[in-house]
Amino acid sequence: MAEQAIPAWKKWLEGIGEQGVFFTRFVRNIFAGGFEWSEFVRQCYEIGYKSFTLVGITSFIMGLVLILQLRPTMVDFGAESMLPRTLSIALIREIGPVITAIICAGKIASSIGAELGSMKVTEQIDAMEVSGANPVQYLVVTRIIATAVMVPLLTMIGDVIGLFGGYIAINLTDDISFYLYFHKCIASIEFIDLIPAFVKTIFFGFAIGFVGCYKGYNSNKGTESVGIAANSAVVTASLWIFVIDAIAVQVTNLLYY
Amino acid sequence: MAEKDDIAVADQSEKVDRNEVVIHIKGLKKSFGDKEVLRDINLDLKRGENVVVLGRSGQGKSVTIQCIAGLLTPDDGELDVFGEPVTEMDEDELKQLRIKLGFLFQSGALYDSMTVRENLEFPLTRVLKLKDQQEIDQRVEEVLEGVGLLDAADKMPSDLSGGMRKRIGLARTLIVKPEIMLYDEPTTGLDPITSREISELILNMQRKFKTSSIIITHDLECAKITADRVLVMNDGEYIAEGSYEELQASDNDFVRSFFNEQK
């Protein structure tokens, strides 16, 4: 038993070390000069624009469902008028960023993992490296930064769409004007709600891009490795999102309350 | 008289150049886990020479050229390219060396999200840092013409046949005018006619660009067409060396069986 445990333990430590080396290569290549702007813009389009519909629909349904679920309880307490406030705080502080990040982990981390994994299997990364070009700068830096930029943007758009979903849900049973609803939502949000929520989405985006790139770039050379890289990227990125979220909540509480 | 002297100097320099060893390998060893893939590899590649390494699949032929390109680190032995030890190079030195090395992968390894033209422009803009679009276009057309695929410039790699992908892979490698070419199974998976065309293309490109080459293959036809010198590999070491004709008449059982099996 002990003999089996040691290699697993060593392997885990090796993995941590490899991720550290990969992170160092990423950081060094950000400042190495010759940033790949065209590839960065292409990745922003692939990551941001192509995820917009999915994030939008999910956020709309999330806002709608939250109001439908909250409403009976709020009515029991005679706090029906608090629905816009409750939704906006829940959505902007927690549900919006986490749900958007989880969707992006499923869509973007898997796609980056599979793409780089298949490039590794078909020796495209080796070909880039052996030609004297810099695959980390071209493939990794652009993808990680694009994800760190686009996930916060998607979250912000998703939050607004989610609030709109809430407005529709309230108007299914009650009657509230568009202006009054959004006035109540915005009035209940403070600066302190927005900044931590925004900052943590940058970390979510970074984690999604980093994990996707690391898993794909370091996949083994075999077709099944592509599937493993994609799957492992989703699982690991999702886990990191919850870990970052837990840390973010603690840090926010320490700083502001 | 002066003209004759010039010619003599030129001839002499040609002779000196051709004797220059561009790759020197001595006692190279490489293992993966318990499996010893390279036991004792010794090779000197001279400038302008085509060396073919023949051997069965899974014998570590490709591992040797991956060590030369710095993709793998050998466990032991000397490995010098242009007189510089590859194993002691840092990332920047390795990058500079790789500009002088061309590596044709078995699959062609074309970047499948880019068109053929973008594939060819990639090393020009990223490695040679060329900015003049006219010069870039000229070099792209020159290599495409060289491999006979001028009309494929705007196609995606997925629209190309196996032979065409290898030609474009070769064009992408040659576009930076490397001094040494490393070919990993350039004819594997191709029909005999296309294989022959690729082998002849390798020879033509070597003559045109004056490169030194190591060609890893188990295709005897390819070896026959391209080789100045053939090395036969078995069990992690080179067991025979000579011209194609010399090895064809070899007394060594493995070499004889290798040549006879493929007849």
Coordinates of C-alpha atoms in Angstrom, one line a residue:
Chain A
M1 CA 0.0 0.0 0.0
A2 CA 2.8 2.4 1.0
E3 CA 4.7 1.6 -2.2
Q4 CA 1.6 2.6 -4.2
A5 CA 1.0 5.8 -2.3
I6 CA 4.6 7.2 -2.8
P7 CA 4.4 7.5 -6.6
A8 CA 1.0 9.1 -6.4
W9 CA 2.3 11.6 -3.9
K10 CA 5.4 12.2 -6.0
K11 CA 3.3 12.6 -9.1
W12 CA 1.1 15.2 -7.4
L13 CA 4.1 17.1 -6.3
E14 CA 5.6 16.9 -9.8
G15 CA 2.4 18.2 -11.1
I16 CA 2.5 21.2 -8.8
G17 CA 6.1 21.8 -9.8
E18 CA 5.2 21.6 -13.6
Q19 CA 2.4 24.1 -13.1
G20 CA 4.8 26.4 -11.4
V21 CA 7.2 26.2 -14.3
F22 CA 4.4 26.6 -16.8
F23 CA 3.2 29.7 -14.9
T24 CA 6.8 31.1 -14.9
R25 CA 7.0 30.6 -18.7
F26 CA 3.7 32.3 -19.1
V27 CA 4.7 35.4 -17.0
R28 CA 8.1 35.6 -18.7
N29 CA 6.5 35.5 -22.2
I30 CA 4.0 38.3 -21.4
F31 CA 7.0 40.7 -21.0
A32 CA 9.2 39.1 -23.6
G33 CA 8.0 41.5 -26.3
G34 CA 6.3 40.8 -29.6
F35 CA 2.8 40.4 -28.1
E36 CA 0.6 38.5 -30.6
W37 CA -2.2 41.1 -31.0
S38 CA -4.0 39.5 -33.9
E39 CA -4.1 36.1 -32.2
F40 CA -5.3 37.8 -29.0
V41 CA -8.2 39.5 -30.8
R42 CA -9.1 36.2 -32.5
Q43 CA -9.1 34.5 -29.2
C44 CA -11.3 37.3 -27.7
Y45 CA -13.7 36.7 -30.5
E46 CA -13.6 32.9 -30.1
I47 CA -13.9 33.0 -26.3
G48 CA -16.1 36.0 -25.8
Y49 CA -18.4 36.5 -28.7
K50 CA -19.0 32.7 -29.2
S51 CA -19.8 32.2 -25.6
F52 CA -22.2 35.2 -25.5
T53 CA -25.4 33.3 -26.5
L54 CA -24.8 30.5 -24.0
V55 CA -24.0 32.9 -21.1
G56 CA -26.9 35.2 -22.1
I57 CA -29.5 32.4 -22.2
T58 CA -28.3 30.8 -19.0
S59 CA -28.2 34.2 -17.1
F60 CA -31.7 35.0 -18.4
I61 CA -33.1 31.7 -17.1
M62 CA -31.2 32.1 -13.8
G63 CA -32.7 35.5 -13.1
L64 CA -36.1 34.3 -14.1
V65 CA -36.0 31.1 -12.0
L66 CA -34.5 32.9 -9.0
I67 CA -37.5 35.3 -8.9
L68 CA -40.0 32.5 -9.4
Q69 CA -38.4 30.5 -6.6
L70 CA -38.0 33.4 -4.2
R71 CA -41.4 35.0 -4.8
P72 CA -43.6 32.7 -2.7
T73 CA -41.4 33.0 0.4
M74 CA -41.0 36.7 0.0
V75 CA -44.8 37.1 -0.4
D76 CA -45.3 35.1 2.9
F77 CA -43.1 37.6 4.7
G78 CA -44.8 40.5 2.9
A79 CA -41.4 41.4 1.4
E80 CA -42.5 41.2 -2.2
S81 CA -41.1 44.7 -2.9
M82 CA -37.6 43.4 -1.9
L83 CA -37.5 41.0 -4.9
P84 CA -35.5 43.3 -7.2
R85 CA -33.0 44.1 -4.4
T86 CA -32.6 40.5 -3.4
L87 CA -32.0 39.4 -7.0
S88 CA -29.6 42.1 -7.9
I89 CA -27.4 41.5 -4.8
A90 CA -27.5 37.7 -5.2
L91 CA -26.8 37.9 -8.9
I92 CA -24.1 40.5 -9.0
R93 CA -22.2 39.4 -5.8
E94 CA -22.3 35.6 -6.3
I95 CA -24.5 33.8 -8.7
G96 CA -23.7 35.8 -11.9
P97 CA -19.9 35.5 -11.6
V98 CA -19.9 31.8 -10.5
I99 CA -22.5 30.6 -13.0
T100 CA -20.8 32.5 -15.9
A101 CA -17.4 31.1 -14.8
I102 CA -18.7 27.6 -14.6
I103 CA -20.3 27.9 -18.1
C104 CA -17.0 29.2 -19.4
A105 CA -15.1 26.4 -17.7
G106 CA -17.3 23.9 -19.5
K107 CA -17.1 25.7 -22.8
I108 CA -13.7 27.5 -22.9
A109 CA -11.4 25.4 -20.8
S110 CA -12.5 22.2 -22.6
S111 CA -12.1 23.8 -25.9
I112 CA -8.6 25.2 -25.2
G113 CA -7.6 21.9 -23.6
A114 CA -8.8 19.9 -26.6
E115 CA -7.4 22.3 -29.2
L116 CA -3.9 22.5 -27.6
G117 CA -4.1 18.7 -26.9
S118 CA -4.7 17.9 -30.5
M119 CA -2.0 20.3 -31.6
K120 CA 0.4 18.4 -29.3
V121 CA -0.7 15.0 -30.6
T122 CA -0.3 16.1 -34.2
E123 CA 3.1 17.6 -33.4
Q124 CA 2.0 21.2 -34.3
I125 CA 3.4 22.5 -31.0
D126 CA 6.7 20.7 -31.5
A127 CA 6.8 22.1 -35.1
M128 CA 6.4 25.6 -33.7
E129 CA 9.0 25.1 -31.1
V130 CA 11.5 23.5 -33.4
S131 CA 11.1 26.2 -36.0
G132 CA 12.4 28.7 -33.4
A133 CA 9.0 30.4 -33.0
N134 CA 7.6 30.8 -29.5
P135 CA 4.5 28.5 -28.9
V136 CA 4.0 29.8 -25.4
Q137 CA 3.7 33.4 -26.6
Y138 CA 1.5 32.5 -29.5
L139 CA -0.7 29.9 -28.0
V140 CA -0.7 30.3 -24.2
V141 CA -0.2 34.0 -23.4
T142 CA -2.9 35.0 -25.9
R143 CA -5.5 32.5 -24.7
I144 CA -5.0 33.1 -20.9
I145 CA -5.1 36.9 -21.3
A146 CA -8.1 36.7 -23.6
T147 CA -9.9 34.5 -21.1
A148 CA -9.0 36.8 -18.2
V149 CA -10.4 39.8 -20.2
M150 CA -13.5 38.2 -21.6
V151 CA -14.9 36.3 -18.6
P152 CA -15.4 39.6 -16.6
L153 CA -17.1 41.1 -19.7
L154 CA -19.3 38.1 -20.1
T155 CA -20.2 38.2 -16.4
M156 CA -21.2 41.9 -16.6
I157 CA -23.4 41.3 -19.6
G158 CA -24.8 38.1 -18.0
D159 CA -25.7 40.0 -14.9
V160 CA -27.7 42.6 -16.8
I161 CA -29.5 39.8 -18.8
G162 CA -30.1 38.0 -15.5
L163 CA -31.7 41.1 -14.0
F164 CA -33.8 41.4 -17.2
G165 CA -34.9 37.8 -16.7
G166 CA -36.0 38.7 -13.1
Y167 CA -38.0 41.6 -14.5
I168 CA -39.9 39.3 -16.9
A169 CA -40.5 36.8 -14.0
I170 CA -41.9 39.5 -11.7
N171 CA -44.2 40.8 -14.5
L172 CA -45.6 37.3 -15.0
T173 CA -47.6 37.6 -11.7
D174 CA -47.2 41.3 -10.7
D175 CA -46.9 44.6 -12.4
I176 CA -43.7 46.7 -12.1
S177 CA -42.4 49.2 -14.6
F178 CA -39.1 48.6 -16.3
Y179 CA -37.7 51.9 -14.9
L180 CA -38.8 51.2 -11.3
Y181 CA -37.5 47.6 -11.4
F182 CA -34.0 48.6 -12.6
H183 CA -34.0 51.7 -10.3
K184 CA -34.6 49.4 -7.3
C185 CA -31.9 46.9 -8.6
I186 CA -29.3 49.6 -9.1
A187 CA -30.1 51.5 -5.9
S188 CA -29.5 48.4 -3.9
I189 CA -26.1 47.8 -5.3
E190 CA -23.1 49.5 -3.7
F191 CA -19.6 50.0 -4.9
I192 CA -18.5 47.4 -2.4
D193 CA -20.7 44.8 -4.2
L194 CA -19.3 45.5 -7.6
I195 CA -15.5 45.7 -7.1
P196 CA -14.9 42.3 -5.4
A197 CA -17.3 40.6 -7.8
F198 CA -15.5 42.1 -10.8
V199 CA -12.0 41.4 -9.5
K200 CA -12.8 37.7 -8.8
T201 CA -14.1 37.2 -12.3
I202 CA -10.6 38.2 -13.6
F203 CA -9.1 35.4 -11.5
F204 CA -11.9 33.0 -12.7
G205 CA -10.9 33.9 -16.3
F206 CA -7.3 33.5 -15.6
A207 CA -7.9 30.1 -13.9
I208 CA -10.0 28.9 -16.8
G209 CA -7.4 30.0 -19.4
F210 CA -4.4 28.7 -17.4
V211 CA -5.9 25.3 -16.7
G212 CA -7.1 24.8 -20.3
C213 CA -3.7 25.8 -21.7
Y214 CA -1.7 23.7 -19.1
K215 CA -3.8 20.6 -19.6
G216 CA -3.7 20.8 -23.4
Y217 CA -0.1 21.9 -23.7
N218 CA 1.1 19.1 -21.5
S219 CA -1.1 16.3 -22.7
N220 CA 0.4 13.0 -23.8
K221 CA 0.9 12.0 -27.3
G222 CA -2.1 9.9 -28.1
T223 CA -5.6 10.5 -29.4
E224 CA -7.2 9.6 -26.1
S225 CA -5.0 12.3 -24.4
V226 CA -7.1 15.0 -26.2
G227 CA -10.3 13.8 -24.5
I228 CA -8.5 13.4 -21.2
A229 CA -7.0 17.0 -21.5
A230 CA -10.4 18.5 -22.3
N231 CA -12.2 16.6 -19.5
S232 CA -9.5 17.3 -16.9
A233 CA -9.4 21.0 -17.9
V234 CA -13.2 21.3 -17.1
V235 CA -13.0 19.5 -13.8
T236 CA -9.9 21.3 -12.6
A237 CA -11.1 24.7 -13.7
S238 CA -14.5 24.2 -12.1
L239 CA -12.8 23.3 -8.8
W240 CA -10.5 26.3 -9.0
I241 CA -13.5 28.6 -9.5
F242 CA -15.0 27.4 -6.2
V243 CA -11.7 27.7 -4.4
I244 CA -11.1 31.2 -5.7
D245 CA -14.7 32.1 -4.8
A246 CA -14.2 30.9 -1.3
I247 CA -11.0 32.9 -0.9
A248 CA -12.6 36.0 -2.5
V249 CA -15.4 36.0 0.0
Q250 CA -13.0 35.7 2.9
V251 CA -10.8 38.5 1.5
T252 CA -13.8 40.7 0.8
N253 CA -15.1 40.2 4.3
L254 CA -11.7 41.0 5.8
L255 CA -11.3 44.2 3.8
Y256 CA -14.8 45.7 3.9
Y257 CA -16.6 44.4 7.0
Chain B
M1 CA 45.6 34.0 -64.0
A2 CA 43.7 35.9 -61.2
E3 CA 40.5 34.3 -62.5
K4 CA 42.1 30.8 -62.2
D5 CA 43.2 31.6 -58.7
D6 CA 39.7 32.6 -57.8
I7 CA 38.4 29.4 -59.2
A8 CA 41.0 27.4 -57.2
V9 CA 40.1 29.2 -54.0
A10 CA 36.5 28.6 -54.6
D11 CA 37.1 24.9 -55.2
Q12 CA 39.3 24.7 -52.1
S13 CA 36.7 26.4 -50.0
E14 CA 34.1 24.0 -51.4
K15 CA 36.2 21.0 -50.4
V16 CA 36.8 22.5 -46.9
D17 CA 33.1 23.2 -46.5
R18 CA 32.1 19.7 -47.5
N19 CA 34.5 18.2 -44.8
E20 CA 33.1 20.4 -42.1
V21 CA 31.2 18.4 -39.5
V22 CA 28.0 20.2 -38.7
I23 CA 26.6 17.5 -36.4
H24 CA 28.8 15.5 -34.1
I25 CA 27.3 12.7 -32.0
K26 CA 29.4 10.4 -29.7
G27 CA 28.1 7.8 -27.3
L28 CA 24.6 9.2 -27.2
K29 CA 22.3 7.4 -24.8
K30 CA 18.6 7.9 -24.1
S31 CA 16.1 5.9 -22.0
F32 CA 12.4 6.2 -21.3
G33 CA 11.8 4.6 -17.9
D34 CA 13.4 1.2 -18.0
K35 CA 13.6 1.0 -21.8
E36 CA 17.0 2.0 -23.2
V37 CA 16.1 3.4 -26.6
L38 CA 19.5 4.8 -27.6
R39 CA 22.5 2.8 -26.4
D40 CA 25.5 4.1 -28.1
I41 CA 24.9 6.4 -31.1
N42 CA 27.8 7.8 -33.0
L43 CA 27.4 10.0 -36.1
D44 CA 29.2 12.8 -37.9
L45 CA 27.2 14.7 -40.5
K46 CA 29.2 16.7 -42.9
R47 CA 28.1 19.9 -44.6
G48 CA 26.0 19.2 -47.7
E49 CA 25.7 15.5 -47.0
N50 CA 22.5 13.4 -46.9
V51 CA 22.6 10.7 -44.3
V52 CA 19.8 8.2 -44.2
V53 CA 19.1 6.3 -41.0
L54 CA 17.3 3.0 -41.7
G55 CA 15.8 0.7 -39.2
R56 CA 12.6 -0.9 -38.0
S57 CA 9.9 1.1 -36.3
G58 CA 10.2 1.7 -32.6
Q59 CA 14.0 1.4 -32.6
G60 CA 14.6 5.1 -31.6
K61 CA 15.5 6.5 -35.0
S62 CA 13.3 9.6 -34.4
V63 CA 14.6 10.0 -30.8
T64 CA 18.0 10.8 -32.2
I65 CA 16.8 13.7 -34.3
Q66 CA 14.5 14.9 -31.5
C67 CA 17.6 15.1 -29.3
I68 CA 19.4 17.1 -32.1
A69 CA 16.6 19.6 -32.3
G70 CA 16.5 19.9 -28.5
L71 CA 13.0 18.4 -28.1
L72 CA 14.4 15.6 -26.0
T73 CA 17.4 15.7 -23.6
P74 CA 19.8 12.8 -24.0
D75 CA 20.9 11.0 -20.8
D76 CA 24.5 10.8 -21.8
G77 CA 27.0 11.4 -24.6
E78 CA 28.3 14.2 -26.8
L79 CA 25.9 16.1 -29.1
D80 CA 27.3 19.1 -30.9
V81 CA 25.6 21.1 -33.7
F82 CA 27.9 23.6 -35.5
G83 CA 30.5 22.8 -32.8
E84 CA 28.2 23.8 -29.9
P85 CA 26.9 21.3 -27.3
V86 CA 23.1 21.2 -27.6
T87 CA 22.6 19.9 -24.0
E88 CA 24.4 23.0 -22.5
M89 CA 22.4 25.5 -24.5
D90 CA 19.9 27.8 -22.7
E91 CA 16.5 28.6 -24.2
D92 CA 17.7 31.6 -26.3
E93 CA 20.8 29.7 -27.7
L94 CA 18.5 26.8 -28.5
K95 CA 16.2 29.2 -30.3
Q96 CA 19.0 30.6 -32.4
L97 CA 20.2 27.1 -33.3
R98 CA 16.7 26.0 -34.3
I99 CA 16.6 28.8 -36.9
K100 CA 19.4 27.0 -38.7
L101 CA 17.7 23.6 -38.3
G102 CA 14.7 22.4 -40.3
F103 CA 12.5 19.6 -39.0
L104 CA 10.0 17.8 -41.2
F105 CA 7.6 15.9 -39.0
Q106 CA 6.0 12.6 -40.1
S107 CA 2.6 14.1 -40.4
G108 CA 3.8 17.4 -41.8
A109 CA 2.5 19.1 -38.6
L110 CA 0.8 21.9 -40.5
Y111 CA -1.0 24.4 -38.2
D112 CA -4.6 23.4 -39.0
S113 CA -6.2 26.7 -38.0
M114 CA -4.2 28.5 -40.7
T115 CA -4.2 28.5 -44.5
V116 CA -1.2 27.2 -46.4
R117 CA -0.1 30.8 -46.9
E118 CA -0.4 31.6 -43.2
N119 CA 1.5 28.4 -42.4
L120 CA 4.4 29.5 -44.6
E121 CA 4.3 33.1 -43.4
F122 CA 4.4 32.1 -39.8
P123 CA 8.2 31.3 -39.5
L124 CA 9.0 34.4 -41.7
T125 CA 7.2 36.8 -39.4
R126 CA 7.8 35.1 -36.1
V127 CA 11.3 33.7 -36.5
L128 CA 13.0 35.8 -39.1
K129 CA 10.8 38.9 -38.1
L130 CA 10.3 39.9 -41.7
K131 CA 8.0 42.9 -42.1
D132 CA 8.2 43.6 -45.9
Q133 CA 5.0 42.0 -47.3
Q134 CA 6.5 42.0 -50.8
E135 CA 9.5 40.0 -49.6
I136 CA 7.3 37.6 -47.6
D137 CA 5.0 37.0 -50.7
Q138 CA 8.1 36.4 -52.8
R139 CA 9.5 33.8 -50.5
V140 CA 6.1 32.1 -50.1
E141 CA 5.7 31.8 -53.9
E142 CA 9.3 30.7 -54.3
V143 CA 8.9 27.7 -51.9
L144 CA 5.4 26.9 -53.2
E145 CA 6.8 26.8 -56.7
G146 CA 9.7 24.6 -55.5
V147 CA 7.3 22.0 -54.1
G148 CA 4.9 22.3 -57.1
L149 CA 1.9 23.6 -55.1
L150 CA 1.6 27.2 -56.2
D151 CA -2.2 27.0 -56.5
A152 CA -2.7 25.6 -52.9
A153 CA -1.7 28.9 -51.1
D154 CA -5.2 29.7 -49.9
K155 CA -6.3 26.2 -49.0
M156 CA -6.7 24.9 -45.5
P157 CA -4.5 21.9 -44.4
S158 CA -7.7 19.8 -44.1
D159 CA -8.3 20.3 -47.8
L160 CA -4.9 18.7 -48.7
S161 CA -3.9 15.1 -49.4
G162 CA -1.2 13.4 -47.3
G163 CA 1.4 14.0 -50.0
M164 CA 0.4 17.6 -50.4
R165 CA 0.6 18.2 -46.6
K166 CA 4.2 16.8 -46.6
R167 CA 5.1 19.0 -49.5
I168 CA 3.8 22.1 -47.7
G169 CA 5.5 20.9 -44.4
L170 CA 8.7 20.7 -46.4
A171 CA 8.1 24.2 -47.9
R172 CA 7.4 25.7 -44.5
T173 CA 10.7 24.2 -43.2
L174 CA 12.7 25.4 -46.2
I175 CA 11.3 28.9 -46.3
V176 CA 13.7 30.0 -43.6
K177 CA 16.6 28.5 -45.5
P178 CA 18.0 26.1 -42.8
E179 CA 21.5 24.8 -43.0
I180 CA 20.5 21.3 -41.7
M181 CA 17.3 19.4 -42.4
L182 CA 16.0 16.6 -40.2
Y183 CA 13.4 14.5 -41.9
D184 CA 11.2 12.1 -39.7
E185 CA 9.8 9.4 -41.9
P186 CA 9.1 11.7 -44.9
T187 CA 7.4 9.0 -47.0
T188 CA 5.5 7.0 -44.4
G189 CA 1.8 6.5 -45.3
L190 CA 2.2 7.6 -48.9
D191 CA 1.6 5.6 -52.1
P192 CA 4.8 4.5 -54.0
I193 CA 4.4 7.2 -56.7
T194 CA 4.0 10.0 -54.1
S195 CA 6.8 8.6 -52.0
R196 CA 9.1 8.7 -55.0
E197 CA 8.0 12.3 -55.7
I198 CA 8.7 13.3 -52.1
S199 CA 12.1 11.6 -52.1
E200 CA 13.1 13.4 -55.4
L201 CA 11.8 16.6 -53.9
I202 CA 14.1 16.1 -50.9
L203 CA 17.0 15.6 -53.2
N204 CA 16.2 18.6 -55.3
M205 CA 15.7 20.8 -52.3
Q206 CA 19.0 19.7 -50.9
R207 CA 20.7 20.6 -54.1
K208 CA 18.9 23.9 -54.4
F209 CA 19.3 25.1 -50.7
K210 CA 22.7 23.3 -50.1
T211 CA 21.5 21.7 -46.9
S212 CA 22.9 18.9 -44.9
S213 CA 20.3 16.3 -44.0
I214 CA 19.5 13.4 -41.8
I215 CA 16.6 11.3 -43.1
I216 CA 14.9 8.9 -40.8
T217 CA 13.1 6.2 -42.8
H218 CA 12.4 2.6 -43.3
D219 CA 11.6 3.1 -47.0
L220 CA 14.4 1.7 -49.1
E221 CA 13.3 3.5 -52.2
C222 CA 13.6 6.8 -50.3
A223 CA 17.1 5.8 -49.0
K224 CA 18.2 4.8 -52.5
I225 CA 17.2 8.1 -54.0
T226 CA 18.3 10.5 -51.3
A227 CA 21.3 8.9 -49.5
D228 CA 25.0 9.8 -49.8
R229 CA 25.5 7.5 -46.8
V230 CA 23.2 5.0 -45.1
L231 CA 23.3 4.0 -41.4
V232 CA 21.3 1.0 -40.2
M233 CA 20.0 1.1 -36.7
N234 CA 19.1 -1.9 -34.5
D235 CA 18.7 -2.2 -30.8
G236 CA 19.6 1.4 -30.1
E237 CA 22.9 1.6 -32.1
Y238 CA 24.1 1.8 -35.6
I239 CA 25.2 -1.6 -36.7
A240 CA 26.2 -0.9 -40.3
E241 CA 27.3 2.1 -42.4
G242 CA 28.0 2.6 -46.1
S243 CA 26.5 3.6 -49.4
Y244 CA 23.2 2.1 -50.4
E245 CA 24.9 -0.3 -52.8
E246 CA 27.5 -1.4 -50.2
L247 CA 24.8 -2.2 -47.6
Q248 CA 22.7 -4.0 -50.2
A249 CA 25.6 -6.4 -50.5
S250 CA 26.3 -6.6 -46.7
D251 CA 27.1 -9.8 -44.9
N252 CA 25.3 -8.7 -41.8
D253 CA 22.2 -10.8 -41.2
F254 CA 20.0 -8.0 -40.0
V255 CA 21.0 -5.7 -42.8
R256 CA 20.5 -8.4 -45.4
S257 CA 17.2 -9.4 -44.0
F258 CA 16.1 -5.7 -43.8
F259 CA 17.0 -5.2 -47.5
N260 CA 15.5 -8.5 -48.6
E261 CA 12.3 -8.1 -46.7
Q262 CA 11.5 -4.9 -48.5
K263 CA 12.3 -6.1 -52.0

